[in-house]
Amino acid sequence: MVSAATSNAVPQSLRALAGSDLLSSADLSAEQTAALLQLAADLKAGRTLIDLGGKVLGLIFSKASTRTRVSFTVAMARLGGQTIDLNPQVSQVGRGEPVADTARVLSRYVDALAIRTFGQDELAEYAHWASIPVINALTDLEHPCQALADYLTLAEAFGDARGLTLTYLGDGNNVAHSLMLCGALLGVNVRIGCPAGYAPDPQVLEHAQQLAAAQGCTVSVLHEPLAAVRGAHALYTDVWASMGQEQEKAERERAFAGWCLNEELIAEADSRAIVLHCLPAYRGLEISAGAMEGSASRIFDQAENRLHAQQALLAALLAG
Ligand code: CP
Ligand code: NVA
C-alpha cells in the first residue's frame, strides 16, 4: 500500500508560506487563506496526511489558554512532530531575559514558535530575532488562528463562505480584528455590531475594508444590534472583557447591556444562520444559554476546527 503521508501533500499554492511568520491574518494572501482552509478540510476528512518528520513547536504563552495550547499540541502530534511548553513562569522569559536573546536561542532548538502575549509589538520582536516561523497564538490586537477555524466552520455549514455575511456582536477586540481581515480575504461580508466606544481599531478597519474591496465584499461597523444581525448567515460573539481587562468587567457589562447574542437576535438572522463563539463563554452575558446550546450553535465544531486549521497552518509553515 502506498502511504499518502508525505509533506509533499502541501499544495503548491501554499509552498511560498514555508518558513514564514503568521503575526496577522493579513500576512496571508486571499489565495493562501482559501488554500489553508481547503487543506484543513482535507486533513479533517483524512483525504490528506502530512508528516513533518519530528519537527518541534515551542509554545510561549503569557496568558491562559485551553483550546489554543491543546490544539497546537495535538496538531503537532498528528503531524508526526512534538511540542515543548515554554511557560514563561518556568523559563527565563518570566525573569526578564530579553526577547532578542530568547528568540535567537530557541531558534537553535525548535522549528517554530507559537506565542500568546499582550502586545503585538512583543510578538513582532520575537519574529524579528527568530530565524524560524513565529505564529500569533493571540495578542491584544489579533487572533489569526481563531479566524481560520471560524471561517472553516462557516464554509462547512454553507459549502463555501464567499458571499455570505458574518455578524460579530460585542467588543471590537482581537477576535473581531482577525475576523474582519480574514473574512475580507475570503470574500465574506463582515459586520461588527458594537456599542459606541467599543469599535474596532480604525487602522485595522481601514485595512480590512481595502482587502474587502479587492474581493468584492464589505466590512462595516454598526451600533444597533438588530440592524447588525438582520439576514446574517453567522452570528458570532466573544467575551466583553478580554484577558488583561478584568478590572473593566463591571463597566463593560453596563456598556454592553442589550448586546447579548440571544434567541431574539437569532430570529432576525437568515433562517439557516449558525451561532459561533471562540470560547471561553459567559452564559447570560455576551451569549444566552439558549443560543449557546440551541440547534444553530456550531460552537463546539468551531472549537474542534482549531485543531484542523492549525494542522494546515503548521504543515504549510514547516513544510520542506
Ligand atoms: N479561543 C481560544 O483561543 O481559547 P483559549 O483561550 O482557551 O486558547
Ligand atoms: N478576546 C478574548 C479571546 C479569548 C480567546 C481575549 O483576548 O481574552
mmCIF file of C-alpha atoms and ligand atoms in Angstrom:
data_model
loop_
_atom_site.group_PDB
_atom_site.id
_atom_site.type_symbol
_atom_site.label_atom_id
_atom_site.label_comp_id
_atom_site.label_asym_id
_atom_site.label_seq_id
_atom_site.Cartn_x
_atom_site.Cartn_y
_atom_site.Cartn_z
ATOM 1 C CA MET A 1 0.000 0.000 0.000
ATOM 2 C CA VAL A 2 1.321 3.466 -0.879
ATOM 3 C CA SER A 3 1.357 5.848 2.055
ATOM 4 C CA ALA A 4 -0.021 9.324 1.426
ATOM 5 C CA ALA A 5 1.940 10.534 4.458
ATOM 6 C CA THR A 6 4.321 12.997 2.879
ATOM 7 C CA SER A 7 4.986 16.705 3.307
ATOM 8 C CA ASN A 8 4.686 16.848 -0.495
ATOM 9 C CA ALA A 9 0.964 16.858 0.189
ATOM 10 C CA VAL A 10 1.185 20.594 0.985
ATOM 11 C CA PRO A 11 -0.367 22.140 -2.136
ATOM 12 C CA GLN A 12 1.685 24.284 -4.493
ATOM 13 C CA SER A 13 -0.382 27.374 -3.589
ATOM 14 C CA LEU A 14 0.928 27.163 -0.004
ATOM 15 C CA ARG A 15 4.606 26.408 -0.696
ATOM 16 C CA ALA A 16 5.596 30.084 -0.510
ATOM 17 C CA LEU A 17 4.497 30.099 3.138
ATOM 18 C CA ALA A 18 7.266 27.709 4.214
ATOM 19 C CA GLY A 19 9.455 29.481 6.762
ATOM 20 C CA SER A 20 7.084 32.474 7.103
ATOM 21 C CA ASP A 21 5.600 34.053 10.219
ATOM 22 C CA LEU A 22 1.884 34.446 10.877
ATOM 23 C CA LEU A 23 1.577 37.571 13.002
ATOM 24 C CA SER A 24 -1.650 38.900 11.467
ATOM 25 C CA SER A 25 -4.493 37.456 9.397
ATOM 26 C CA ALA A 26 -3.393 39.952 6.748
ATOM 27 C CA ASP A 27 0.013 38.239 6.425
ATOM 28 C CA LEU A 28 -1.744 35.704 4.180
ATOM 29 C CA SER A 29 -2.919 36.429 0.655
ATOM 30 C CA ALA A 30 -6.515 35.728 -0.340
ATOM 31 C CA GLU A 31 -5.344 32.635 -2.245
ATOM 32 C CA GLN A 32 -3.280 31.339 0.686
ATOM 33 C CA THR A 33 -6.165 31.856 3.126
ATOM 34 C CA ALA A 34 -8.547 29.891 0.911
ATOM 35 C CA ALA A 35 -5.919 27.187 0.307
ATOM 36 C CA LEU A 36 -5.269 26.803 4.053
ATOM 37 C CA LEU A 37 -8.989 26.261 4.674
ATOM 38 C CA GLN A 38 -9.079 23.664 1.892
ATOM 39 C CA LEU A 39 -6.045 21.878 3.339
ATOM 40 C CA ALA A 40 -7.658 21.969 6.799
ATOM 41 C CA ALA A 41 -10.825 20.388 5.363
ATOM 42 C CA ASP A 42 -8.738 17.729 3.589
ATOM 43 C CA LEU A 43 -6.801 16.919 6.762
ATOM 44 C CA LYS A 44 -10.040 16.770 8.762
ATOM 45 C CA ALA A 45 -11.612 14.390 6.252
ATOM 46 C CA GLY A 46 -8.491 12.205 6.140
ATOM 47 C CA ARG A 47 -8.018 12.927 2.402
ATOM 48 C CA THR A 48 -4.513 14.244 3.108
ATOM 49 C CA LEU A 49 -1.858 13.033 5.522
ATOM 50 C CA ILE A 50 1.231 15.126 6.204
ATOM 51 C CA ASP A 51 4.309 14.000 8.123
ATOM 52 C CA LEU A 52 6.587 16.763 9.365
ATOM 53 C CA GLY A 53 9.238 14.247 10.358
ATOM 54 C CA GLY A 54 9.768 15.061 14.022
ATOM 55 C CA LYS A 55 9.710 18.873 13.882
ATOM 56 C CA VAL A 56 9.273 20.688 17.197
ATOM 57 C CA LEU A 57 6.971 23.612 18.060
ATOM 58 C CA GLY A 58 7.705 25.754 21.121
ATOM 59 C CA LEU A 59 4.774 27.381 22.943
ATOM 60 C CA ILE A 60 5.374 30.647 24.824
ATOM 61 C CA PHE A 61 2.062 31.573 26.449
ATOM 62 C CA SER A 62 1.959 34.590 28.775
ATOM 63 C CA LYS A 63 -1.843 34.337 29.067
ATOM 64 C CA ALA A 64 -4.163 31.457 29.949
ATOM 65 C CA SER A 65 -5.313 29.069 27.209
ATOM 66 C CA THR A 66 -7.182 25.792 26.840
ATOM 67 C CA ARG A 67 -8.055 25.469 23.147
ATOM 68 C CA THR A 68 -5.032 27.092 21.554
ATOM 69 C CA ARG A 69 -2.486 25.325 23.723
ATOM 70 C CA VAL A 70 -4.079 21.893 23.399
ATOM 71 C CA SER A 71 -4.971 22.147 19.710
ATOM 72 C CA PHE A 72 -1.419 23.201 18.783
ATOM 73 C CA THR A 73 -0.030 20.312 20.833
ATOM 74 C CA VAL A 74 -2.347 17.739 19.279
ATOM 75 C CA ALA A 75 -1.869 19.204 15.787
ATOM 76 C CA MET A 76 1.908 18.730 16.048
ATOM 77 C CA ALA A 77 1.460 15.161 17.349
ATOM 78 C CA ARG A 78 -0.812 14.335 14.391
ATOM 79 C CA LEU A 79 1.791 15.755 12.015
ATOM 80 C CA GLY A 80 4.452 13.488 13.475
ATOM 81 C CA GLY A 81 6.083 16.307 15.419
ATOM 82 C CA GLN A 82 6.104 17.416 19.012
ATOM 83 C CA THR A 83 5.617 20.466 21.211
ATOM 84 C CA ILE A 84 7.542 21.969 24.105
ATOM 85 C CA ASP A 85 5.664 24.176 26.556
ATOM 86 C CA LEU A 86 7.997 27.085 27.311
ATOM 87 C CA ASN A 87 5.790 28.529 30.018
ATOM 88 C CA PRO A 88 7.244 31.955 30.952
ATOM 89 C CA GLN A 89 6.746 31.116 34.655
ATOM 90 C CA VAL A 90 9.227 28.243 34.473
ATOM 91 C CA SER A 91 11.626 29.593 31.848
ATOM 92 C CA GLN A 92 13.942 32.604 31.995
ATOM 93 C CA VAL A 93 11.368 34.552 29.932
ATOM 94 C CA GLY A 94 9.403 35.167 33.135
ATOM 95 C CA ARG A 95 12.538 36.507 34.838
ATOM 96 C CA GLY A 96 13.076 39.074 32.120
ATOM 97 C CA GLU A 97 15.573 37.502 29.697
ATOM 98 C CA PRO A 98 15.468 39.768 26.627
ATOM 99 C CA VAL A 99 13.304 38.681 23.704
ATOM 100 C CA ALA A 100 16.280 39.177 21.387
ATOM 101 C CA ASP A 101 18.273 36.552 23.275
ATOM 102 C CA THR A 102 15.379 34.136 23.903
ATOM 103 C CA ALA A 103 14.298 34.191 20.251
ATOM 104 C CA ARG A 104 17.803 33.537 18.931
ATOM 105 C CA VAL A 105 18.493 30.728 21.386
ATOM 106 C CA LEU A 106 15.152 28.994 20.821
ATOM 107 C CA SER A 107 15.692 29.222 17.050
ATOM 108 C CA ARG A 108 18.652 26.845 17.559
ATOM 109 C CA TYR A 109 16.430 24.234 19.290
ATOM 110 C CA VAL A 110 12.912 24.303 17.885
ATOM 111 C CA ASP A 111 11.422 24.649 14.387
ATOM 112 C CA ALA A 112 8.639 27.180 15.116
ATOM 113 C CA LEU A 113 7.235 29.238 17.984
ATOM 114 C CA ALA A 114 3.568 29.874 18.803
ATOM 115 C CA ILE A 115 3.352 32.898 21.086
ATOM 116 C CA ARG A 116 0.429 34.217 23.156
ATOM 117 C CA THR A 117 1.118 37.575 24.709
ATOM 118 C CA PHE A 118 -0.282 41.061 25.273
ATOM 119 C CA GLY A 119 1.430 43.410 22.841
ATOM 120 C CA GLN A 120 1.662 42.831 19.104
ATOM 121 C CA ASP A 121 4.993 44.659 19.352
ATOM 122 C CA GLU A 122 6.433 41.906 21.565
ATOM 123 C CA LEU A 123 5.293 39.287 19.058
ATOM 124 C CA ALA A 124 6.891 41.295 16.237
ATOM 125 C CA GLU A 125 10.121 41.492 18.253
ATOM 126 C CA TYR A 126 10.207 37.696 18.566
ATOM 127 C CA ALA A 127 9.643 37.429 14.820
ATOM 128 C CA HIS A 128 12.428 39.927 14.143
ATOM 129 C CA TRP A 129 15.020 37.990 16.146
ATOM 130 C CA ALA A 130 13.891 34.414 15.450
ATOM 131 C CA SER A 131 15.124 32.593 12.352
ATOM 132 C CA ILE A 132 12.120 30.207 12.492
ATOM 133 C CA PRO A 133 8.372 30.789 11.884
ATOM 134 C CA VAL A 134 6.609 32.728 14.654
ATOM 135 C CA ILE A 135 2.844 32.242 14.972
ATOM 136 C CA ASN A 136 0.430 34.618 16.705
ATOM 137 C CA ALA A 137 -1.448 32.448 19.215
ATOM 138 C CA LEU A 138 -3.358 35.589 20.366
ATOM 139 C CA THR A 139 -2.280 39.106 21.162
ATOM 140 C CA ASP A 140 -4.350 42.080 22.276
ATOM 141 C CA LEU A 141 -4.545 43.055 18.583
ATOM 142 C CA GLU A 142 -5.294 39.805 16.730
ATOM 143 C CA HIS A 143 -6.160 36.114 16.916
ATOM 144 C CA PRO A 144 -5.462 34.852 13.366
ATOM 145 C CA CYS A 145 -5.514 31.112 14.166
ATOM 146 C CA GLN A 146 -9.000 31.521 15.625
ATOM 147 C CA ALA A 147 -10.271 33.232 12.466
ATOM 148 C CA LEU A 148 -9.065 30.368 10.252
ATOM 149 C CA ALA A 149 -11.068 27.890 12.346
ATOM 150 C CA ASP A 150 -14.084 30.206 12.342
ATOM 151 C CA TYR A 151 -14.252 30.501 8.563
ATOM 152 C CA LEU A 152 -13.628 26.778 8.167
ATOM 153 C CA THR A 153 -16.741 26.271 10.318
ATOM 154 C CA LEU A 154 -18.750 28.744 8.229
ATOM 155 C CA ALA A 155 -17.619 27.064 4.998
ATOM 156 C CA GLU A 156 -18.606 23.642 6.362
ATOM 157 C CA ALA A 157 -22.100 24.890 7.206
ATOM 158 C CA PHE A 158 -22.777 26.551 3.837
ATOM 159 C CA GLY A 159 -20.426 24.780 1.409
ATOM 160 C CA ASP A 160 -18.500 27.993 0.741
ATOM 161 C CA ALA A 161 -18.052 31.156 2.809
ATOM 162 C CA ARG A 162 -17.681 33.583 -0.131
ATOM 163 C CA GLY A 163 -20.616 35.997 -0.451
ATOM 164 C CA LEU A 164 -22.031 35.157 2.992
ATOM 165 C CA THR A 165 -22.479 37.673 5.820
ATOM 166 C CA LEU A 166 -20.950 37.137 9.255
ATOM 167 C CA THR A 167 -22.020 39.436 12.079
ATOM 168 C CA TYR A 168 -19.785 39.759 15.120
ATOM 169 C CA LEU A 169 -21.541 41.289 18.118
ATOM 170 C CA GLY A 170 -19.635 42.781 21.027
ATOM 171 C CA ASP A 171 -16.209 44.243 21.674
ATOM 172 C CA GLY A 172 -14.117 45.375 18.697
ATOM 173 C CA ASN A 173 -11.224 43.294 20.003
ATOM 174 C CA ASN A 174 -8.502 40.893 18.822
ATOM 175 C CA VAL A 175 -11.036 38.272 17.667
ATOM 176 C CA ALA A 176 -13.068 40.909 15.802
ATOM 177 C CA HIS A 177 -9.933 42.267 14.094
ATOM 178 C CA SER A 178 -8.850 38.890 12.729
ATOM 179 C CA LEU A 179 -12.420 38.072 11.676
ATOM 180 C CA MET A 180 -12.519 41.330 9.695
ATOM 181 C CA LEU A 181 -9.185 40.780 7.944
ATOM 182 C CA CYS A 182 -9.562 37.051 7.287
ATOM 183 C CA GLY A 183 -13.216 37.438 6.250
ATOM 184 C CA ALA A 184 -12.309 40.190 3.804
ATOM 185 C CA LEU A 185 -9.657 37.927 2.219
ATOM 186 C CA LEU A 186 -12.257 35.169 1.816
ATOM 187 C CA GLY A 187 -14.923 37.403 0.245
ATOM 188 C CA VAL A 188 -17.181 37.334 3.333
ATOM 189 C CA ASN A 189 -19.211 40.418 4.262
ATOM 190 C CA VAL A 190 -18.247 41.147 7.868
ATOM 191 C CA ARG A 191 -20.420 43.329 10.091
ATOM 192 C CA ILE A 192 -19.155 44.378 13.514
ATOM 193 C CA GLY A 193 -22.044 45.299 15.831
ATOM 194 C CA CYS A 194 -20.851 47.128 18.945
ATOM 195 C CA PRO A 195 -21.780 49.939 21.293
ATOM 196 C CA ALA A 196 -20.154 53.317 20.623
ATOM 197 C CA GLY A 197 -16.740 53.423 22.264
ATOM 198 C CA TYR A 198 -16.020 49.725 21.631
ATOM 199 C CA ALA A 199 -15.466 49.830 17.869
ATOM 200 C CA PRO A 200 -12.536 48.025 16.230
ATOM 201 C CA ASP A 201 -9.187 49.744 15.750
ATOM 202 C CA PRO A 202 -9.651 52.281 12.889
ATOM 203 C CA GLN A 203 -6.414 51.204 11.163
ATOM 204 C CA VAL A 204 -7.432 47.537 11.172
ATOM 205 C CA LEU A 205 -10.889 48.524 9.910
ATOM 206 C CA GLU A 206 -9.395 50.542 7.053
ATOM 207 C CA HIS A 207 -7.048 47.698 6.121
ATOM 208 C CA ALA A 208 -9.914 45.175 6.196
ATOM 209 C CA GLN A 209 -12.062 47.463 4.032
ATOM 210 C CA GLN A 210 -9.261 47.731 1.469
ATOM 211 C CA LEU A 211 -8.884 43.934 1.377
ATOM 212 C CA ALA A 212 -12.669 43.542 1.132
ATOM 213 C CA ALA A 213 -12.897 45.966 -1.804
ATOM 214 C CA ALA A 214 -10.444 43.753 -3.727
ATOM 215 C CA GLN A 215 -12.661 40.715 -3.070
ATOM 216 C CA GLY A 216 -15.997 42.439 -3.808
ATOM 217 C CA CYS A 217 -17.275 42.207 -0.220
ATOM 218 C CA THR A 218 -17.710 44.684 2.632
ATOM 219 C CA VAL A 219 -16.580 45.230 6.216
ATOM 220 C CA SER A 220 -18.802 47.552 8.237
ATOM 221 C CA VAL A 221 -19.405 48.725 11.805
ATOM 222 C CA LEU A 222 -22.960 49.157 13.130
ATOM 223 C CA HIS A 223 -24.095 50.429 16.502
ATOM 224 C CA GLU A 224 -27.579 48.866 16.610
ATOM 225 C CA PRO A 225 -27.905 45.090 17.346
ATOM 226 C CA LEU A 226 -30.998 44.350 15.212
ATOM 227 C CA ALA A 227 -29.586 46.120 12.159
ATOM 228 C CA ALA A 228 -26.281 44.283 12.638
ATOM 229 C CA VAL A 229 -27.788 40.772 12.707
ATOM 230 C CA ARG A 230 -30.549 41.153 10.107
ATOM 231 C CA GLY A 231 -30.204 38.492 7.372
ATOM 232 C CA ALA A 232 -26.730 37.367 8.516
ATOM 233 C CA HIS A 233 -25.529 33.805 7.914
ATOM 234 C CA ALA A 234 -23.443 33.616 11.078
ATOM 235 C CA LEU A 235 -23.792 35.376 14.417
ATOM 236 C CA TYR A 236 -20.594 35.460 16.428
ATOM 237 C CA THR A 237 -19.655 36.843 19.809
ATOM 238 C CA ASP A 238 -16.772 36.903 22.289
ATOM 239 C CA VAL A 239 -16.273 37.983 25.890
ATOM 240 C CA TRP A 240 -16.889 41.657 26.675
ATOM 241 C CA ALA A 241 -13.780 41.852 28.873
ATOM 242 C CA SER A 242 -10.726 40.174 27.351
ATOM 243 C CA MET A 243 -7.721 38.845 29.228
ATOM 244 C CA GLY A 244 -5.986 41.856 30.746
ATOM 245 C CA GLN A 245 -9.249 43.859 31.024
ATOM 246 C CA GLU A 246 -10.552 42.136 34.168
ATOM 247 C CA GLN A 247 -10.730 45.429 36.076
ATOM 248 C CA GLU A 248 -13.120 46.844 33.431
ATOM 249 C CA LYS A 249 -15.591 43.945 33.734
ATOM 250 C CA ALA A 250 -18.387 45.802 35.582
ATOM 251 C CA GLU A 251 -18.098 48.911 33.415
ATOM 252 C CA ARG A 252 -18.186 46.794 30.253
ATOM 253 C CA GLU A 253 -21.224 44.804 31.415
ATOM 254 C CA ARG A 254 -23.081 48.123 31.705
ATOM 255 C CA ALA A 255 -21.864 49.353 28.303
ATOM 256 C CA PHE A 256 -22.807 46.084 26.536
ATOM 257 C CA ALA A 257 -26.336 45.794 28.001
ATOM 258 C CA GLY A 258 -28.629 44.855 25.091
ATOM 259 C CA TRP A 259 -25.829 43.198 23.108
ATOM 260 C CA CYS A 260 -26.329 39.600 24.320
ATOM 261 C CA LEU A 261 -26.436 37.120 21.407
ATOM 262 C CA ASN A 262 -29.804 35.545 22.203
ATOM 263 C CA GLU A 263 -32.769 33.821 20.530
ATOM 264 C CA GLU A 264 -34.423 37.167 19.785
ATOM 265 C CA LEU A 265 -31.446 38.267 17.665
ATOM 266 C CA ILE A 266 -31.080 34.825 16.039
ATOM 267 C CA ALA A 267 -34.702 35.161 14.844
ATOM 268 C CA GLU A 268 -33.684 38.253 12.822
ATOM 269 C CA ALA A 269 -30.810 36.475 11.041
ATOM 270 C CA ASP A 270 -31.040 34.206 7.968
ATOM 271 C CA SER A 271 -33.155 31.126 8.755
ATOM 272 C CA ARG A 272 -30.030 28.931 8.223
ATOM 273 C CA ALA A 273 -27.792 31.145 10.376
ATOM 274 C CA ILE A 274 -25.224 29.486 12.605
ATOM 275 C CA VAL A 275 -24.057 30.698 16.024
ATOM 276 C CA LEU A 276 -20.342 30.943 16.786
ATOM 277 C CA HIS A 277 -18.246 31.836 19.833
ATOM 278 C CA CYS A 278 -14.470 31.485 20.150
ATOM 279 C CA LEU A 279 -14.825 30.405 23.832
ATOM 280 C CA PRO A 280 -14.481 30.637 26.757
ATOM 281 C CA ALA A 281 -18.071 31.962 27.070
ATOM 282 C CA TYR A 282 -20.059 33.643 29.821
ATOM 283 C CA ARG A 283 -23.668 32.483 29.500
ATOM 284 C CA GLY A 284 -26.101 35.264 30.356
ATOM 285 C CA LEU A 285 -23.616 37.994 29.406
ATOM 286 C CA GLU A 286 -22.415 38.040 25.778
ATOM 287 C CA ILE A 287 -24.438 34.927 24.851
ATOM 288 C CA SER A 288 -27.615 33.344 26.224
ATOM 289 C CA ALA A 289 -27.587 29.713 27.358
ATOM 290 C CA GLY A 290 -30.264 29.033 24.712
ATOM 291 C CA ALA A 291 -28.143 30.441 21.869
ATOM 292 C CA MET A 292 -25.115 28.538 23.088
ATOM 293 C CA GLU A 293 -26.886 25.172 23.269
ATOM 294 C CA GLY A 294 -29.516 25.701 20.532
ATOM 295 C CA SER A 295 -29.764 23.926 17.167
ATOM 296 C CA ALA A 296 -27.992 26.801 15.345
ATOM 297 C CA SER A 297 -24.906 26.546 17.519
ATOM 298 C CA ARG A 298 -21.734 25.270 15.821
ATOM 299 C CA ILE A 299 -19.577 26.397 18.728
ATOM 300 C CA PHE A 300 -18.079 23.011 19.529
ATOM 301 C CA ASP A 301 -17.408 22.208 15.836
ATOM 302 C CA GLN A 302 -15.685 25.571 15.749
ATOM 303 C CA ALA A 303 -13.528 24.641 18.748
ATOM 304 C CA GLU A 304 -12.641 21.326 17.062
ATOM 305 C CA ASN A 305 -11.718 23.186 13.895
ATOM 306 C CA ARG A 306 -8.918 24.975 15.742
ATOM 307 C CA LEU A 307 -7.089 21.650 15.536
ATOM 308 C CA HIS A 308 -7.611 21.142 11.794
ATOM 309 C CA ALA A 309 -6.895 24.760 10.828
ATOM 310 C CA GLN A 310 -3.681 24.842 12.871
ATOM 311 C CA GLN A 311 -2.585 21.496 11.467
ATOM 312 C CA ALA A 312 -2.902 23.008 7.982
ATOM 313 C CA LEU A 313 -1.055 26.142 9.060
ATOM 314 C CA LEU A 314 1.803 24.222 10.689
ATOM 315 C CA ALA A 315 2.095 21.959 7.655
ATOM 316 C CA ALA A 316 2.427 24.991 5.385
ATOM 317 C CA LEU A 317 4.875 26.946 7.576
ATOM 318 C CA LEU A 318 7.046 23.902 8.378
ATOM 319 C CA ALA A 319 6.970 22.158 5.001
ATOM 320 C CA GLY A 320 10.253 21.219 3.385
HETATM 321 N N1 CP B 1 -10.492 30.563 21.735
HETATM 322 C C1 CP B 1 -9.306 30.445 22.364
HETATM 323 O O1 CP B 1 -8.282 30.946 21.928
HETATM 324 O O2 CP B 1 -9.365 29.709 23.501
HETATM 325 P P1 CP B 1 -8.195 29.545 24.560
HETATM 326 O O3 CP B 1 -8.011 30.889 25.228
HETATM 327 O O4 CP B 1 -8.696 28.503 25.512
HETATM 328 O O5 CP B 1 -6.941 29.137 23.848
HETATM 329 N N1 NVA B 2 -10.921 38.321 23.284
HETATM 330 C C1 NVA B 2 -10.602 37.214 24.160
HETATM 331 C C2 NVA B 2 -10.393 35.970 23.370
HETATM 332 C C3 NVA B 2 -10.093 34.748 24.183
HETATM 333 C C4 NVA B 2 -9.844 33.542 23.322
HETATM 334 C C5 NVA B 2 -9.363 37.559 24.983
HETATM 335 O O1 NVA B 2 -8.418 38.129 24.416
HETATM 336 O O2 NVA B 2 -9.338 37.267 26.167
#
